[in-house]
mmCIF file of C-alpha atoms in Angstrom:
data_model
loop_
_atom_site.group_PDB
_atom_site.id
_atom_site.type_symbol
_atom_site.label_atom_id
_atom_site.label_comp_id
_atom_site.label_asym_id
_atom_site.label_seq_id
_atom_site.Cartn_x
_atom_site.Cartn_y
_atom_site.Cartn_z
ATOM 1 C CA GLU A 14 21.287 14.238 33.882
ATOM 2 C CA VAL A 15 20.952 10.478 32.778
ATOM 3 C CA GLN A 16 24.328 8.776 32.014
ATOM 4 C CA LEU A 17 25.547 5.539 30.476
ATOM 5 C CA VAL A 18 29.187 5.225 30.304
ATOM 6 C CA GLU A 19 30.177 1.248 29.109
ATOM 7 C CA SER A 20 33.948 -0.115 29.104
ATOM 8 C CA GLY A 21 35.606 -3.561 28.888
ATOM 9 C CA GLY A 22 35.695 -3.662 25.060
ATOM 10 C CA GLY A 23 39.438 -4.568 23.044
ATOM 11 C CA LEU A 24 40.518 -6.995 20.885
ATOM 12 C CA ILE A 25 39.497 -10.822 21.679
ATOM 13 C CA GLN A 26 41.047 -13.996 20.172
ATOM 14 C CA PRO A 27 38.040 -16.715 19.113
ATOM 15 C CA GLY A 28 36.381 -18.674 21.709
ATOM 16 C CA GLY A 29 37.633 -16.259 24.497
ATOM 17 C CA SER A 30 35.108 -14.008 26.947
ATOM 18 C CA VAL A 31 35.043 -10.469 27.896
ATOM 19 C CA ARG A 32 32.818 -9.081 29.784
ATOM 20 C CA LEU A 33 31.003 -5.752 29.308
ATOM 21 C CA SER A 34 30.429 -2.826 32.157
ATOM 22 C CA CYS A 35 27.879 0.239 31.761
ATOM 23 C CA ALA A 36 28.234 2.716 34.866
ATOM 24 C CA ALA A 37 24.844 4.169 34.814
ATOM 25 C CA SER A 38 24.409 7.277 36.890
ATOM 26 C CA GLY A 39 21.023 9.739 36.947
ATOM 27 C CA PHE A 40 18.782 7.185 37.530
ATOM 28 C CA THR A 41 18.075 3.635 38.696
ATOM 29 C CA VAL A 42 19.002 0.810 37.259
ATOM 30 C CA SER A 43 17.024 -1.719 38.907
ATOM 31 C CA SER A 44 14.491 0.158 38.069
ATOM 32 C CA ASN A 45 14.472 0.202 34.605
ATOM 33 C CA HIS A 46 14.219 -1.820 31.949
ATOM 34 C CA MET A 47 17.391 -1.772 30.158
ATOM 35 C CA SER A 48 19.616 -3.595 27.096
ATOM 36 C CA TRP A 49 22.627 -4.025 25.113
ATOM 37 C CA VAL A 50 22.745 -3.182 21.547
ATOM 38 C CA ARG A 51 24.843 -3.774 18.933
ATOM 39 C CA GLN A 52 26.886 -2.065 15.903
ATOM 40 C CA ALA A 53 28.949 -4.029 13.465
ATOM 41 C CA PRO A 54 31.667 -1.706 11.880
ATOM 42 C CA GLY A 55 29.555 0.383 9.113
ATOM 43 C CA LYS A 56 26.701 -1.579 9.785
ATOM 44 C CA GLY A 57 23.190 -1.034 11.344
ATOM 45 C CA LEU A 58 21.985 -1.946 14.743
ATOM 46 C CA GLU A 59 20.943 -4.967 16.281
ATOM 47 C CA TRP A 60 19.172 -5.711 19.575
ATOM 48 C CA VAL A 61 21.558 -8.284 21.783
ATOM 49 C CA SER A 62 20.090 -8.658 25.133
ATOM 50 C CA VAL A 63 17.559 -7.413 27.767
ATOM 51 C CA ILE A 64 17.030 -7.303 31.532
ATOM 52 C CA TYR A 65 13.727 -6.150 33.290
ATOM 53 C CA GLY A 66 13.282 -3.970 36.486
ATOM 54 C CA GLY A 67 12.193 -7.218 37.792
ATOM 55 C CA GLY A 68 15.128 -9.336 36.788
ATOM 56 C CA SER A 69 13.659 -11.388 33.795
ATOM 57 C CA ALA A 70 16.437 -11.648 31.157
ATOM 58 C CA TYR A 71 16.355 -12.441 27.270
ATOM 59 C CA TYR A 72 18.405 -12.905 24.599
ATOM 60 C CA ALA A 73 18.592 -12.636 20.511
ATOM 61 C CA ASP A 74 18.758 -15.785 19.347
ATOM 62 C CA SER A 75 22.136 -14.826 17.776
ATOM 63 C CA VAL A 76 23.772 -14.686 21.571
ATOM 64 C CA ARG A 77 21.205 -16.865 23.242
ATOM 65 C CA GLY A 78 23.457 -19.482 25.382
ATOM 66 C CA ARG A 79 26.331 -17.413 25.003
ATOM 67 C CA PHE A 80 26.091 -14.217 26.901
ATOM 68 C CA THR A 81 24.553 -13.321 29.676
ATOM 69 C CA ILE A 82 22.994 -10.298 30.628
ATOM 70 C CA SER A 83 23.334 -8.797 34.518
ATOM 71 C CA SER A 84 23.353 -5.734 36.769
ATOM 72 C CA ASP A 85 24.312 -5.043 39.914
ATOM 73 C CA SER A 86 21.673 -2.107 41.957
ATOM 74 C CA SER A 87 24.965 -1.660 44.999
ATOM 75 C CA ARG A 88 26.817 -0.411 41.790
ATOM 76 C CA ASN A 89 23.913 0.643 39.545
ATOM 77 C CA ALA A 90 25.391 -0.601 36.909
ATOM 78 C CA LEU A 91 25.012 -3.421 33.964
ATOM 79 C CA TYR A 92 27.130 -6.143 32.719
ATOM 80 C CA LEU A 93 27.347 -8.285 29.611
ATOM 81 C CA GLN A 94 29.527 -11.332 29.779
ATOM 82 C CA MET A 95 29.955 -12.475 26.614
ATOM 83 C CA ASN A 96 31.327 -16.036 25.973
ATOM 84 C CA SER A 97 32.569 -18.225 23.074
ATOM 85 C CA LEU A 98 33.003 -15.238 21.154
ATOM 86 C CA ARG A 99 32.729 -15.274 17.201
ATOM 87 C CA ALA A 100 34.333 -12.943 14.593
ATOM 88 C CA GLU A 101 30.647 -12.401 13.649
ATOM 89 C CA ASP A 102 30.041 -10.673 17.125
ATOM 90 C CA THR A 103 32.515 -8.131 16.566
ATOM 91 C CA ALA A 104 30.650 -4.438 16.804
ATOM 92 C CA VAL A 105 30.187 -1.945 19.049
ATOM 93 C CA TYR A 106 27.921 -2.315 22.143
ATOM 94 C CA TYR A 107 25.850 0.194 23.054
ATOM 95 C CA CYS A 108 24.192 0.392 26.783
ATOM 96 C CA THR A 109 20.849 1.456 26.730
ATOM 97 C CA ARG A 110 17.444 2.280 28.596
ATOM 98 C CA GLY A 111 14.662 0.487 27.590
ATOM 99 C CA GLY A 112 12.773 -2.575 26.636
ATOM 100 C CA SER A 113 9.394 -4.334 27.186
ATOM 101 C CA ASP A 114 7.226 -1.540 25.349
ATOM 102 C CA GLN A 115 9.439 1.230 26.003
ATOM 103 C CA PRO A 116 12.060 2.977 23.404
ATOM 104 C CA PHE A 117 15.997 3.299 24.140
ATOM 105 C CA ASP A 118 15.542 6.453 25.603
ATOM 106 C CA SER A 119 19.138 6.991 26.399
ATOM 107 C CA TRP A 120 22.342 5.518 25.168
ATOM 108 C CA GLY A 121 26.247 5.418 26.088
ATOM 109 C CA GLN A 122 28.836 6.393 23.980
ATOM 110 C CA GLY A 123 29.593 2.340 23.199
ATOM 111 C CA THR A 124 32.199 0.416 23.721
ATOM 112 C CA LEU A 125 34.431 -1.910 20.798
ATOM 113 C CA VAL A 126 34.721 -5.635 20.828
ATOM 114 C CA THR A 127 36.847 -7.027 17.842
ATOM 115 C CA VAL A 128 37.321 -10.725 17.782
ATOM 116 C CA SER A 129 40.520 -12.078 15.925
ATOM 117 C CA SER A 130 42.987 -13.863 15.640
ATOM 118 C CA ILE B 47 9.382 -8.348 12.446
ATOM 119 C CA VAL B 48 11.344 -6.736 9.260
ATOM 120 C CA MET B 49 11.677 -2.854 9.561
ATOM 121 C CA THR B 50 12.169 -1.832 6.087
ATOM 122 C CA GLN B 51 13.652 1.555 5.376
ATOM 123 C CA SER B 52 13.834 3.642 1.634
ATOM 124 C CA PRO B 53 15.789 5.533 0.472
ATOM 125 C CA ALA B 54 19.141 3.791 1.335
ATOM 126 C CA THR B 55 20.740 7.182 0.682
ATOM 127 C CA LEU B 56 18.802 10.755 0.376
ATOM 128 C CA SER B 57 21.527 13.480 -0.983
ATOM 129 C CA VAL B 58 19.764 17.041 -0.209
ATOM 130 C CA SER B 59 20.715 20.524 0.179
ATOM 131 C CA PRO B 60 20.370 22.861 3.394
ATOM 132 C CA GLY B 61 16.774 24.065 3.786
ATOM 133 C CA GLU B 62 14.959 21.579 2.190
ATOM 134 C CA ARG B 63 12.182 19.536 3.497
ATOM 135 C CA VAL B 64 13.276 16.021 3.789
ATOM 136 C CA THR B 65 11.014 12.304 4.171
ATOM 137 C CA LEU B 66 11.993 8.988 4.991
ATOM 138 C CA SER B 67 10.152 5.521 5.395
ATOM 139 C CA CYS B 68 9.983 3.293 6.955
ATOM 140 C CA ARG B 69 7.747 -0.186 6.311
ATOM 141 C CA ALA B 70 7.141 -2.761 9.048
ATOM 142 C CA SER B 71 6.531 -5.968 7.616
ATOM 143 C CA GLN B 72 3.516 -6.418 10.855
ATOM 144 C CA SER B 73 1.411 -3.778 12.076
ATOM 145 C CA VAL B 74 3.480 -2.687 15.199
ATOM 146 C CA SER B 75 0.705 -0.603 16.900
ATOM 147 C CA THR B 76 2.142 2.569 17.816
ATOM 148 C CA ASN B 77 5.361 1.301 19.481
ATOM 149 C CA LEU B 78 7.640 2.673 16.085
ATOM 150 C CA ALA B 79 10.446 4.870 17.117
ATOM 151 C CA TRP B 80 13.146 6.934 15.153
ATOM 152 C CA TYR B 81 16.663 7.458 16.343
ATOM 153 C CA GLN B 82 19.567 9.508 14.365
ATOM 154 C CA GLN B 83 22.983 8.799 14.384
ATOM 155 C CA THR B 84 25.845 10.936 13.559
ATOM 156 C CA PRO B 85 29.250 9.537 12.703
ATOM 157 C CA GLY B 86 31.576 8.227 15.649
ATOM 158 C CA GLN B 87 28.307 8.929 18.248
ATOM 159 C CA ALA B 88 25.996 6.686 19.693
ATOM 160 C CA PRO B 89 22.109 6.711 18.696
ATOM 161 C CA ARG B 90 20.147 9.244 19.890
ATOM 162 C CA LEU B 91 15.957 9.049 19.976
ATOM 163 C CA LEU B 92 14.540 11.663 18.112
ATOM 164 C CA ILE B 93 10.805 10.278 18.181
ATOM 165 C CA TYR B 94 8.697 7.718 19.983
ATOM 166 C CA GLY B 95 5.170 6.374 19.710
ATOM 167 C CA VAL B 96 5.347 7.154 16.275
ATOM 168 C CA SER B 97 4.656 11.268 16.850
ATOM 169 C CA THR B 98 5.937 12.248 20.596
ATOM 170 C CA ARG B 99 9.232 13.723 20.196
ATOM 171 C CA ALA B 100 11.809 12.938 22.558
ATOM 172 C CA THR B 101 12.931 15.559 25.335
ATOM 173 C CA GLY B 102 15.082 18.052 23.804
ATOM 174 C CA ILE B 103 14.243 17.294 20.188
ATOM 175 C CA PRO B 104 13.346 20.363 17.704
ATOM 176 C CA ALA B 105 10.316 20.762 16.238
ATOM 177 C CA ARG B 106 10.926 20.503 13.018
ATOM 178 C CA PHE B 107 11.703 16.613 12.846
ATOM 179 C CA SER B 108 8.360 14.951 13.369
ATOM 180 C CA GLY B 109 6.101 11.547 12.868
ATOM 181 C CA SER B 110 3.338 10.148 11.141
ATOM 182 C CA GLY B 111 1.947 7.113 10.104
ATOM 183 C CA SER B 112 0.273 3.982 11.785
ATOM 184 C CA GLY B 113 0.184 -0.231 11.309
ATOM 185 C CA THR B 114 2.671 -0.743 8.858
ATOM 186 C CA GLU B 115 3.788 2.144 7.412
ATOM 187 C CA PHE B 116 5.263 5.524 8.583
ATOM 188 C CA THR B 117 7.416 8.681 7.970
ATOM 189 C CA LEU B 118 9.816 11.321 9.588
ATOM 190 C CA THR B 119 9.710 14.454 8.306
ATOM 191 C CA ILE B 120 12.221 17.121 8.814
ATOM 192 C CA SER B 121 11.066 20.268 7.590
ATOM 193 C CA SER B 122 13.733 22.246 7.050
ATOM 194 C CA LEU B 123 17.109 20.697 6.829
ATOM 195 C CA GLN B 124 19.929 22.073 8.973
ATOM 196 C CA SER B 125 23.421 21.135 8.576
ATOM 197 C CA GLU B 126 23.784 19.310 11.892
ATOM 198 C CA ASP B 127 20.847 16.737 11.012
ATOM 199 C CA PHE B 128 23.221 15.547 7.795
ATOM 200 C CA ALA B 129 23.221 12.119 9.807
ATOM 201 C CA VAL B 130 21.940 8.273 9.322
ATOM 202 C CA TYR B 131 18.316 7.464 10.748
ATOM 203 C CA TYR B 132 16.888 4.298 12.183
ATOM 204 C CA CYS B 133 13.317 2.891 12.618
ATOM 205 C CA GLN B 134 12.586 0.631 15.349
ATOM 206 C CA GLN B 135 9.839 -1.022 16.206
ATOM 207 C CA TYR B 136 9.610 -2.020 19.406
ATOM 208 C CA ASN B 137 5.972 -4.239 19.395
ATOM 209 C CA TYR B 138 7.544 -7.655 19.571
ATOM 210 C CA TRP B 139 11.166 -7.489 20.670
ATOM 211 C CA TRP B 140 13.250 -4.757 19.254
ATOM 212 C CA THR B 141 14.123 -4.402 15.787
ATOM 213 C CA PHE B 142 15.542 -1.427 13.576
ATOM 214 C CA GLY B 143 15.627 -0.619 9.886
ATOM 215 C CA GLN B 144 18.812 -0.734 8.117
ATOM 216 C CA GLY B 145 18.516 3.139 7.896
ATOM 217 C CA THR B 146 18.304 5.759 5.967
ATOM 218 C CA LYS B 147 21.619 8.023 4.813
ATOM 219 C CA VAL B 148 20.728 11.846 4.694
ATOM 220 C CA GLU B 149 23.959 13.219 2.917
ATOM 221 C CA ILE B 150 25.163 16.943 1.639
ATOM 222 C CA LYS B 151 23.587 17.302 -2.223
#
């Protein structure tokens, strides 16, 4: 069974940093395209970043230069390093399997990041 | 690519047939998916490739359309179907519609 479990969210001050983790089971992260999708409180879904099986990474304009996606094959995990956080980054962040020409077929339960002083 | 869903909210009774619309600002070929999100839960993939149901999705859910106009139909609404539905294109990067909330009438 495919399972994704995020962790690492919390209350962060503006300008601060946090690293989100996503532990995967039931499949191999490094052999799949993996994405982060976020949802601001009461709002819709926004794609944030993708890492392809070959290692290439891409970002939404709103986070490029501030966020970094990575994966660790030994831990079968996905990460999102978030720097220079802003209030508008406040959202539930979901780890998903999918990208390129594929839909997002599996989602974690999400982790809430709140950026506030 | 901008995805526009209509209506924003749909009030329906259990057992009714429901049709949700999604329009893309340019052609997305067949790279169109639908997701269901219930309160406090993560989105769940319902339909991909315009009309292919994801694993475990009941047959009452169906998708259709092509190019820029797409539809999700629920043939007979069940209590567990009251949720927010999002369309998504994955033809050029990934963008979602703003969602349609299906609520109890």
